Amino acid sequence: MKYGHFDDAAREYVITEPKTPYPWINYLGNHDFFTLISNTSGGYTFYKDAKFRRLTRYRYNNVPIDNGGKYFYIKDGDTIWNPGWKPVKTKLDSYSCRHGMSYTIVRGEKNSISAEALYFVPLHCRGEVQRVRLKNTGSVKKSLKLFSFIEWCLWNAEDDMTNFQRNFSTGEVEVKDSVIFHKTEYKERRNHFAFYSVNTPIKGFDTDREAFIGLYNGFENPDVVSDGKSKNTIAHGWSPVASHYLEIELNPGEEKDLIFVLGYIENEDDKKWESKGVINKEKAYQMISDFDSSEKVDRALAELRSYWDELLSKYVLSSADKKLDRMVNIWNQYQCMVTFNMSRSASYFESGIGRGMGFRDSNQDLIGFVHQVPDRAKERILDIAATQFENGSAYHQYQPLTKRGNDAIGGNFNDDPLWLILSTTAYIKETGDFSILDEMVPFDNDESKAKSHFEHLEASFYHIVNNLGPHNLPLIGRADWNDCLNLNCFSSNPNESFQTTENKKGGTAESVMIAGLFVLYGNEFVTLCEKIGKSDEAKTAQKHINDMIEAINQHGWDGNWFVRAYDFFGKKVGSDENEEGKIFIESQGFCTMAGIGAEDGRAKQALDSVKERLDCEYGIVLNNPAFTKYYIEYGEISTYPAGYKENAGIFCHNNPWIMIGETIIGRGDEAFNYYKKIAPSYLEDISDLHRTEPYVYAQMIAGKDAFKPGEAKNSWLTGTAAWNYYAITQYILGIQPDYDGLVIEPCIPKKWDGFKITRKFRGDTYHITVKNPAHVSKGVKTTELDGNALASNKIPIVEDGREHEVTIVLG
Ligand code: BGC
């Protein structure tokens, strides 16, 4: 069943049934102030760091699901309802939730009152604006009561949900006119507070949760709303909240707007106080006045819309397939920007306290958004590089607030360094900005250890060369891309983490996946060296790559596919010799992407084996057969039930590696089939099974061995977004930025007649028409730029700031 529909012209997904199979959410905010908001107004807000600056409280894994958010209660006579249906759950006469590009509009109608709540974070603003538009659609005058409601979080989200012996005594607020200020700990070590305002005089307020809700009630029946009158409470400890109480009269046909602002303020040390114990509210009043009328809100919303118009104008597809167009032009790009902002920190599956920014994750995410925000991509690359060690290895994660490597999460994941080559070369190819290589970047966040960014890439490359195992393949370390294949861990203690516990000494476990990764991004390193005139360096590097190819040929081929790894004891992992886990996706992906076996048929053979053993109705599973018992020598991967997560789940992050591999050998139909299986817009009709949002990718879909194949989990924050975007735009549609031009090499289903793409690149706009009269998958027969035939399918950089027509004929 479908729970809504795409509105492509508005770039919105419109949900028309509030009881979606799981909360379907959106993200507000584009720089440092963020909100997660569900289709029933659930969710929370934070500033920069979802752990350390959580502004409003949220309870994960709650009963019922998604309880707590930004609620408006309307009391119309004896009927109490919310525009987003929850939490009161009064049956509405109509309901819709429009999730758009960084804004959400929740609209409900009941007994001739329509209430529309618009939520967004204006550009460059550390606050969320909410506009409630009430309209009397009936023929009699209405007198309504409206109560707003949010629950403050005491800043540190982890402490907030664990340290009650302290926290129940710390909460403090101030109320002035229509503004409620949350100032817990302001007088001590903090210089920040939050506020919640409304642009009209109020009849009352509440800031004490127990008084507002009632100790034994839920969000669905707060005492104050039932009584129709607030209590004007000031919270002292316990749980501070913010609720405004307003009375509104509406004549038939009349409409009124109320504007609420939820803001975050930091004051300089010498400007903290207005008078003893009273916070300086100057900056808050400034923000409130920036949005105190509907015109100002409209203007801010228009600015946000044009920001997104611009971001989404860089790559625009027009094909015969609407579902494809909406993925490529809207939702996949949008998800890439969200993963850029959030990394893996805050979603409805990531609690915002567990994970900071991943070294490998952030580098990979970059290939999904570098064309949209190249300057911010550059900054991100340099931030990441600064958490690398001098020997090329890296902190596995870092905290966004401090940008420093995070010791607590462990390290020694030997694939990490190579992803820096991917992100940096993608950045230079997009922008032509080689100067990034000369930037001085610290190692281990220590300025005294700064070296050029190029030397960071060199360190990445040589970290592999300097850490080879007995088969001359890369040592895997704690794990490679697959965090759960822990070949040196040998954990028998359920109370320790696979990620951080000490590894068994003397480990020589090797990864064929890293070997493929090294060949692929090692080649990128060589090309880069050549581009900047370091030909000796390029030659030496090439030798190491040739040695690696040799090692893969000798020890990485299992007869019908690529071996996955060698374990601690030197035994093959992902081989026909194994009883379970005979074949894994990662090494098939990276070896074929690197072109290994492309010439002698092994790449095709490996991909045929993927089709035969790993493919299923809902996507490609990670390994097969699934593990059915715990293998101490393999670690976490074998702790999952068969068909889930890294144990034979469809881990959507790695499916595009196979799609790209298929394009390398020219099989466009196979590549696009795999694409469609996991792209969310194609799954809208099976939402009951799929469960997560039909507009964004999930990290995992349960695989063929699972209890319920096809059921997705962990939507939004996943490398899936960037990789699928990269696969479809650069390898299937085939528009690849290169150092000195735009290479056009599509690999598409044979039956396609062609497609059109507008691509902005290095200041020019290319209108590209691809024609496929001979109905082939791959192979460019002719290329024309502005009516002139070109000798190759690389469009040179014109750089005249103009529009150009490109025509490509396949054949
Ligand atoms: C992590 C990635 C990892 C993947 C596969 C994700 O949860 O964020 O870094 O590559 O799992 O294990």
PDB file of N, CA and C in Angstrom, residues 391-393 414 417-418 421 457-475 510 514-515 517-519 521-523 525-526 537-548:
ATOM      1  N   ASN A 391      51.725   7.867  10.202  1.00  0.00           N
ATOM      2  CA  ASN A 391      51.981   6.645   9.429  1.00  0.00           C
ATOM      3  C   ASN A 391      50.863   6.327   8.444  1.00  0.00           C
ATOM      4  N   GLY A 392      49.905   7.237   8.320  1.00  0.00           N
ATOM      5  CA  GLY A 392      48.845   7.056   7.324  1.00  0.00           C
ATOM      6  C   GLY A 392      47.566   6.496   7.894  1.00  0.00           C
ATOM      7  N   SER A 393      47.644   5.819   9.031  1.00  0.00           N
ATOM      8  CA  SER A 393      46.413   5.290   9.620  1.00  0.00           C
ATOM      9  C   SER A 393      45.620   6.454  10.224  1.00  0.00           C
ATOM     10  N   ASN A 414      42.075  -0.877   8.511  1.00  0.00           N
ATOM     11  CA  ASN A 414      43.102  -0.612   7.502  1.00  0.00           C
ATOM     12  C   ASN A 414      42.605  -0.118   6.144  1.00  0.00           C
ATOM     13  N   PRO A 417      42.550   4.790   5.446  1.00  0.00           N
ATOM     14  CA  PRO A 417      43.354   5.797   4.750  1.00  0.00           C
ATOM     15  C   PRO A 417      43.023   5.959   3.265  1.00  0.00           C
ATOM     16  N   LEU A 418      42.669   4.858   2.600  1.00  0.00           N
ATOM     17  CA  LEU A 418      42.502   4.931   1.145  1.00  0.00           C
ATOM     18  C   LEU A 418      41.332   5.807   0.712  1.00  0.00           C
ATOM     19  N   ILE A 421      41.985   9.290  -0.544  1.00  0.00           N
ATOM     20  CA  ILE A 421      42.382   9.483  -1.948  1.00  0.00           C
ATOM     21  C   ILE A 421      41.133   9.622  -2.812  1.00  0.00           C
ATOM     22  N   LEU A 457      48.053  12.134   1.431  1.00  0.00           N
ATOM     23  CA  LEU A 457      47.636  11.110   0.469  1.00  0.00           C
ATOM     24  C   LEU A 457      48.729  10.061   0.287  1.00  0.00           C
ATOM     25  N   GLU A 458      49.940  10.556   0.269  1.00  0.00           N
ATOM     26  CA  GLU A 458      51.087   9.656   0.157  1.00  0.00           C
ATOM     27  C   GLU A 458      51.114   8.706   1.366  1.00  0.00           C
ATOM     28  N   ALA A 459      50.865   9.289   2.541  1.00  0.00           N
ATOM     29  CA  ALA A 459      50.847   8.465   3.763  1.00  0.00           C
ATOM     30  C   ALA A 459      49.743   7.415   3.675  1.00  0.00           C
ATOM     31  N   SER A 460      48.618   7.799   3.096  1.00  0.00           N
ATOM     32  CA  SER A 460      47.510   6.851   2.923  1.00  0.00           C
ATOM     33  C   SER A 460      47.950   5.682   2.050  1.00  0.00           C
ATOM     34  N   PHE A 461      48.532   6.035   0.930  1.00  0.00           N
ATOM     35  CA  PHE A 461      48.953   5.011  -0.043  1.00  0.00           C
ATOM     36  C   PHE A 461      49.973   4.060   0.598  1.00  0.00           C
ATOM     37  N   TYR A 462      50.960   4.658   1.260  1.00  0.00           N
ATOM     38  CA  TYR A 462      52.045   3.818   1.790  1.00  0.00           C
ATOM     39  C   TYR A 462      51.663   3.082   3.063  1.00  0.00           C
ATOM     40  N   HIS A 463      50.574   3.490   3.683  1.00  0.00           N
ATOM     41  CA  HIS A 463      50.127   2.699   4.840  1.00  0.00           C
ATOM     42  C   HIS A 463      49.763   1.287   4.392  1.00  0.00           C
ATOM     43  N   ILE A 464      49.240   1.181   3.194  1.00  0.00           N
ATOM     44  CA  ILE A 464      48.907  -0.148   2.657  1.00  0.00           C
ATOM     45  C   ILE A 464      50.201  -0.880   2.304  1.00  0.00           C
ATOM     46  N   VAL A 465      51.047  -0.196   1.550  1.00  0.00           N
ATOM     47  CA  VAL A 465      52.294  -0.834   1.104  1.00  0.00           C
ATOM     48  C   VAL A 465      53.112  -1.323   2.301  1.00  0.00           C
ATOM     49  N   ASN A 466      53.082  -0.568   3.384  1.00  0.00           N
ATOM     50  CA  ASN A 466      53.890  -0.924   4.557  1.00  0.00           C
ATOM     51  C   ASN A 466      53.221  -1.928   5.480  1.00  0.00           C
ATOM     52  N   ASN A 467      52.039  -2.349   5.121  1.00  0.00           N
ATOM     53  CA  ASN A 467      51.325  -3.282   6.000  1.00  0.00           C
ATOM     54  C   ASN A 467      50.750  -4.439   5.193  1.00  0.00           C
ATOM     55  N   LEU A 468      51.648  -5.185   4.584  1.00  0.00           N
ATOM     56  CA  LEU A 468      51.211  -6.340   3.798  1.00  0.00           C
ATOM     57  C   LEU A 468      51.403  -7.612   4.611  1.00  0.00           C
ATOM     58  N   GLY A 469      50.604  -8.607   4.282  1.00  0.00           N
ATOM     59  CA  GLY A 469      50.665  -9.875   5.010  1.00  0.00           C
ATOM     60  C   GLY A 469      51.383 -10.954   4.220  1.00  0.00           C
ATOM     61  N   PRO A 470      51.276 -12.198   4.666  1.00  0.00           N
ATOM     62  CA  PRO A 470      52.020 -13.302   4.065  1.00  0.00           C
ATOM     63  C   PRO A 470      51.724 -13.543   2.576  1.00  0.00           C
ATOM     64  N   HIS A 471      50.549 -13.167   2.104  1.00  0.00           N
ATOM     65  CA  HIS A 471      50.267 -13.338   0.674  1.00  0.00           C
ATOM     66  C   HIS A 471      50.485 -12.047  -0.108  1.00  0.00           C
ATOM     67  N   ASN A 472      51.210 -11.136   0.522  1.00  0.00           N
ATOM     68  CA  ASN A 472      51.417  -9.806  -0.086  1.00  0.00           C
ATOM     69  C   ASN A 472      50.115  -9.049  -0.299  1.00  0.00           C
ATOM     70  N   LEU A 473      49.089  -9.433   0.434  1.00  0.00           N
ATOM     71  CA  LEU A 473      47.817  -8.714   0.411  1.00  0.00           C
ATOM     72  C   LEU A 473      47.774  -7.804   1.645  1.00  0.00           C
ATOM     73  N   PRO A 474      46.945  -6.759   1.624  1.00  0.00           N
ATOM     74  CA  PRO A 474      46.924  -5.826   2.763  1.00  0.00           C
ATOM     75  C   PRO A 474      46.434  -6.487   4.053  1.00  0.00           C
ATOM     76  N   LEU A 475      47.132  -6.210   5.143  1.00  0.00           N
ATOM     77  CA  LEU A 475      46.639  -6.655   6.453  1.00  0.00           C
ATOM     78  C   LEU A 475      45.310  -5.965   6.720  1.00  0.00           C
ATOM     79  N   GLU A 510      44.407 -10.937   6.213  1.00  0.00           N
ATOM     80  CA  GLU A 510      44.540 -10.042   5.054  1.00  0.00           C
ATOM     81  C   GLU A 510      43.189  -9.842   4.366  1.00  0.00           C
ATOM     82  N   ILE A 514      40.502  -4.791   0.522  1.00  0.00           N
ATOM     83  CA  ILE A 514      41.427  -3.638   0.560  1.00  0.00           C
ATOM     84  C   ILE A 514      42.392  -3.715  -0.630  1.00  0.00           C
ATOM     85  N   ALA A 515      42.727  -4.937  -1.031  1.00  0.00           N
ATOM     86  CA  ALA A 515      43.620  -5.068  -2.187  1.00  0.00           C
ATOM     87  C   ALA A 515      42.972  -4.423  -3.423  1.00  0.00           C
ATOM     88  N   LEU A 517      40.576  -2.190  -3.419  1.00  0.00           N
ATOM     89  CA  LEU A 517      40.469  -0.763  -3.099  1.00  0.00           C
ATOM     90  C   LEU A 517      41.795  -0.056  -3.399  1.00  0.00           C
ATOM     91  N   PHE A 518      42.871  -0.734  -3.048  1.00  0.00           N
ATOM     92  CA  PHE A 518      44.209  -0.171  -3.252  1.00  0.00           C
ATOM     93  C   PHE A 518      44.514  -0.039  -4.750  1.00  0.00           C
ATOM     94  N   VAL A 519      44.132  -1.033  -5.518  1.00  0.00           N
ATOM     95  CA  VAL A 519      44.396  -0.951  -6.956  1.00  0.00           C
ATOM     96  C   VAL A 519      43.585   0.214  -7.550  1.00  0.00           C
ATOM     97  N   TYR A 521      42.085   2.981  -6.013  1.00  0.00           N
ATOM     98  CA  TYR A 521      42.457   4.338  -5.579  1.00  0.00           C
ATOM     99  C   TYR A 521      43.964   4.568  -5.658  1.00  0.00           C
ATOM    100  N   GLY A 522      44.732   3.476  -5.673  1.00  0.00           N
ATOM    101  CA  GLY A 522      46.159   3.604  -5.956  1.00  0.00           C
ATOM    102  C   GLY A 522      46.337   4.152  -7.374  1.00  0.00           C
ATOM    103  N   ASN A 523      45.559   3.625  -8.307  1.00  0.00           N
ATOM    104  CA  ASN A 523      45.618   4.138  -9.684  1.00  0.00           C
ATOM    105  C   ASN A 523      45.253   5.618  -9.727  1.00  0.00           C
ATOM    106  N   PHE A 525      45.803   7.679  -7.361  1.00  0.00           N
ATOM    107  CA  PHE A 525      46.968   8.371  -6.800  1.00  0.00           C
ATOM    108  C   PHE A 525      48.042   8.545  -7.877  1.00  0.00           C
ATOM    109  N   VAL A 526      48.251   7.496  -8.660  1.00  0.00           N
ATOM    110  CA  VAL A 526      49.259   7.556  -9.730  1.00  0.00           C
ATOM    111  C   VAL A 526      48.878   8.639 -10.753  1.00  0.00           C
ATOM    112  N   GLU A 537      57.466   9.616  -8.568  1.00  0.00           N
ATOM    113  CA  GLU A 537      56.546   9.135  -7.532  1.00  0.00           C
ATOM    114  C   GLU A 537      55.477   8.230  -8.162  1.00  0.00           C
ATOM    115  N   ALA A 538      54.992   8.655  -9.327  1.00  0.00           N
ATOM    116  CA  ALA A 538      53.952   7.875 -10.020  1.00  0.00           C
ATOM    117  C   ALA A 538      54.494   6.500 -10.401  1.00  0.00           C
ATOM    118  N   LYS A 539      55.714   6.487 -10.914  1.00  0.00           N
ATOM    119  CA  LYS A 539      56.300   5.197 -11.354  1.00  0.00           C
ATOM    120  C   LYS A 539      56.453   4.241 -10.194  1.00  0.00           C
ATOM    121  N   THR A 540      56.964   4.763  -9.075  1.00  0.00           N
ATOM    122  CA  THR A 540      57.156   3.889  -7.904  1.00  0.00           C
ATOM    123  C   THR A 540      55.811   3.361  -7.421  1.00  0.00           C
ATOM    124  N   ALA A 541      54.847   4.253  -7.371  1.00  0.00           N
ATOM    125  CA  ALA A 541      53.524   3.830  -6.900  1.00  0.00           C
ATOM    126  C   ALA A 541      52.954   2.760  -7.832  1.00  0.00           C
ATOM    127  N   GLN A 542      53.140   2.977  -9.135  1.00  0.00           N
ATOM    128  CA  GLN A 542      52.604   2.010 -10.109  1.00  0.00           C
ATOM    129  C   GLN A 542      53.169   0.616  -9.874  1.00  0.00           C
ATOM    130  N   LYS A 543      54.439   0.587  -9.484  1.00  0.00           N
ATOM    131  CA  LYS A 543      55.074  -0.713  -9.225  1.00  0.00           C
ATOM    132  C   LYS A 543      54.355  -1.429  -8.076  1.00  0.00           C
ATOM    133  N   HIS A 544      54.032  -0.674  -7.039  1.00  0.00           N
ATOM    134  CA  HIS A 544      53.325  -1.290  -5.892  1.00  0.00           C
ATOM    135  C   HIS A 544      51.951  -1.793  -6.317  1.00  0.00           C
ATOM    136  N   ILE A 545      51.336  -1.033  -7.216  1.00  0.00           N
ATOM    137  CA  ILE A 545      50.005  -1.462  -7.673  1.00  0.00           C
ATOM    138  C   ILE A 545      50.117  -2.748  -8.490  1.00  0.00           C
ATOM    139  N   ASN A 546      51.127  -2.782  -9.370  1.00  0.00           N
ATOM    140  CA  ASN A 546      51.313  -4.000 -10.170  1.00  0.00           C
ATOM    141  C   ASN A 546      51.548  -5.211  -9.262  1.00  0.00           C
ATOM    142  N   ASP A 547      52.320  -4.993  -8.207  1.00  0.00           N
ATOM    143  CA  ASP A 547      52.567  -6.103  -7.265  1.00  0.00           C
ATOM    144  C   ASP A 547      51.261  -6.557  -6.625  1.00  0.00           C
ATOM    145  N   MET A 548      50.419  -5.572  -6.332  1.00  0.00           N
ATOM    146  CA  MET A 548      49.145  -5.926  -5.681  1.00  0.00           C
ATOM    147  C   MET A 548      48.261  -6.712  -6.647  1.00  0.00           C
TER     148      MET A 548
END
